[in-house]
PDB file of C-alpha atoms in Angstrom:
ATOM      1  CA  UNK A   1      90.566  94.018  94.232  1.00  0.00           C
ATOM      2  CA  UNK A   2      89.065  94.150  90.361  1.00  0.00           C
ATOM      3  CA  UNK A   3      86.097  91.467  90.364  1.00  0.00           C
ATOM      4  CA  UNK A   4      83.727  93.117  87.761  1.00  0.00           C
ATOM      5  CA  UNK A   5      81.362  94.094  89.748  1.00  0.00           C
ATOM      6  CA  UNK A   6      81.041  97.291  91.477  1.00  0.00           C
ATOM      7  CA  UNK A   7      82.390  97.500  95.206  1.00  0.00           C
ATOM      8  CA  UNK A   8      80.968  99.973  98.110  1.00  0.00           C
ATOM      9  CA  UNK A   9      82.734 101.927 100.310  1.00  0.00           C
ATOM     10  CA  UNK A  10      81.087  99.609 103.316  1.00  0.00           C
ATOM     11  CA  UNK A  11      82.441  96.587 102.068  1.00  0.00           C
ATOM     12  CA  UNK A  12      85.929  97.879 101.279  1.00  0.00           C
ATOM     13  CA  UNK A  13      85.595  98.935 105.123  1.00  0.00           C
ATOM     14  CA  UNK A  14      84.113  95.380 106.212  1.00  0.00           C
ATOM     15  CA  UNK A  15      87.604  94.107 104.298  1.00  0.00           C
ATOM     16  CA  UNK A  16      90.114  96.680 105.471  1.00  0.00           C
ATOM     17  CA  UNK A  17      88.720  96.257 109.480  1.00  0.00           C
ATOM     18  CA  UNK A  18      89.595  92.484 108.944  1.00  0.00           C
ATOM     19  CA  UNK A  19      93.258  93.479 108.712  1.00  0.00           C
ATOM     20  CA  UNK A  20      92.939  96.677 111.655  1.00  0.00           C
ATOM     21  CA  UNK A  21      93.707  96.581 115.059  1.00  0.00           C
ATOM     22  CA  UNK A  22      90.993  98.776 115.542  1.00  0.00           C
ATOM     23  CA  UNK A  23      88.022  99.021 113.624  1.00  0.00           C
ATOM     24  CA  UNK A  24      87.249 102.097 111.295  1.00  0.00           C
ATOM     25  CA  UNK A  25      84.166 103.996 111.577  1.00  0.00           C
ATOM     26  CA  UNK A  26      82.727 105.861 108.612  1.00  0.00           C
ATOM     27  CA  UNK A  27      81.271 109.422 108.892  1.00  0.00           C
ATOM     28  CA  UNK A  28      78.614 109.547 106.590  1.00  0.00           C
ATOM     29  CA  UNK A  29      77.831 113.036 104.755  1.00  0.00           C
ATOM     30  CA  UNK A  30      75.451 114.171 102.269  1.00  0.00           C
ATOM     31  CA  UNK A  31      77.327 114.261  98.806  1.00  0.00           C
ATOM     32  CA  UNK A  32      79.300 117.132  97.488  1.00  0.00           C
ATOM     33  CA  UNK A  33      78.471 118.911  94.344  1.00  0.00           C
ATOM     34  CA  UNK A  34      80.713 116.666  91.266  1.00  0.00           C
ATOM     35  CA  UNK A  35      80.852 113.766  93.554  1.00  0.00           C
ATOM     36  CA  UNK A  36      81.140 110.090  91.950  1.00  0.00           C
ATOM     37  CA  UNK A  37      78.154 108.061  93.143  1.00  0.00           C
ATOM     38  CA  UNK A  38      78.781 104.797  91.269  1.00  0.00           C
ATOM     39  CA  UNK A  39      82.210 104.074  89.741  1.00  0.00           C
ATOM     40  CA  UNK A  40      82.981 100.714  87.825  1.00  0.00           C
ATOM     41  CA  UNK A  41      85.984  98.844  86.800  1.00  0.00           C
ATOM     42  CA  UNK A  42      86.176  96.232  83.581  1.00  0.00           C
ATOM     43  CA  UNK A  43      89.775  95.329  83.420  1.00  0.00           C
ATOM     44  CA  UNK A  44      88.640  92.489  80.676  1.00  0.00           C
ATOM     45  CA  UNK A  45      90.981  94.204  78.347  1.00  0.00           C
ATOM     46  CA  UNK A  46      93.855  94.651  81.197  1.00  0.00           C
ATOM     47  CA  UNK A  47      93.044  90.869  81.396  1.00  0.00           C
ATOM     48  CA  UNK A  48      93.672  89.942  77.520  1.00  0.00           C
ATOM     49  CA  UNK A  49      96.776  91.983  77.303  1.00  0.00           C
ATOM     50  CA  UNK A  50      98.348  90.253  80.872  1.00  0.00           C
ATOM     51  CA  UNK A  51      96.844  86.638  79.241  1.00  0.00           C
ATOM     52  CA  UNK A  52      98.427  87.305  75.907  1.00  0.00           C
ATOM     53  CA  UNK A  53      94.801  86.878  74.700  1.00  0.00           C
TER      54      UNK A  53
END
């Protein structure tokens, strides 16, 4: 699910509960020391080497 763009946790929830019988609920928490807030794929260069580019 790479589109070059970063990707919450709510919408990967929004697409997994489209596939569910029943829905999931998140449990939201405060964040834990060394948490990841934001992460972000490129996979341009996974891209070139798959294209031959």
């Amino acid at each position: 699910m790479v589109q070059n763009r970063s990707t919450t946790i709510n919408e990967l929830v929004e697409i997994m509960n489209k596939f569910m019988e029943e829905p999931l609920k998140p449990i939201y928490k405060e964040p834990r020391k060394g948490d990841i807030l934001h992460s972000y794929l490129d996979n341009k260069k996974q891209k070139m080497c798959l294209d031959g580019k």
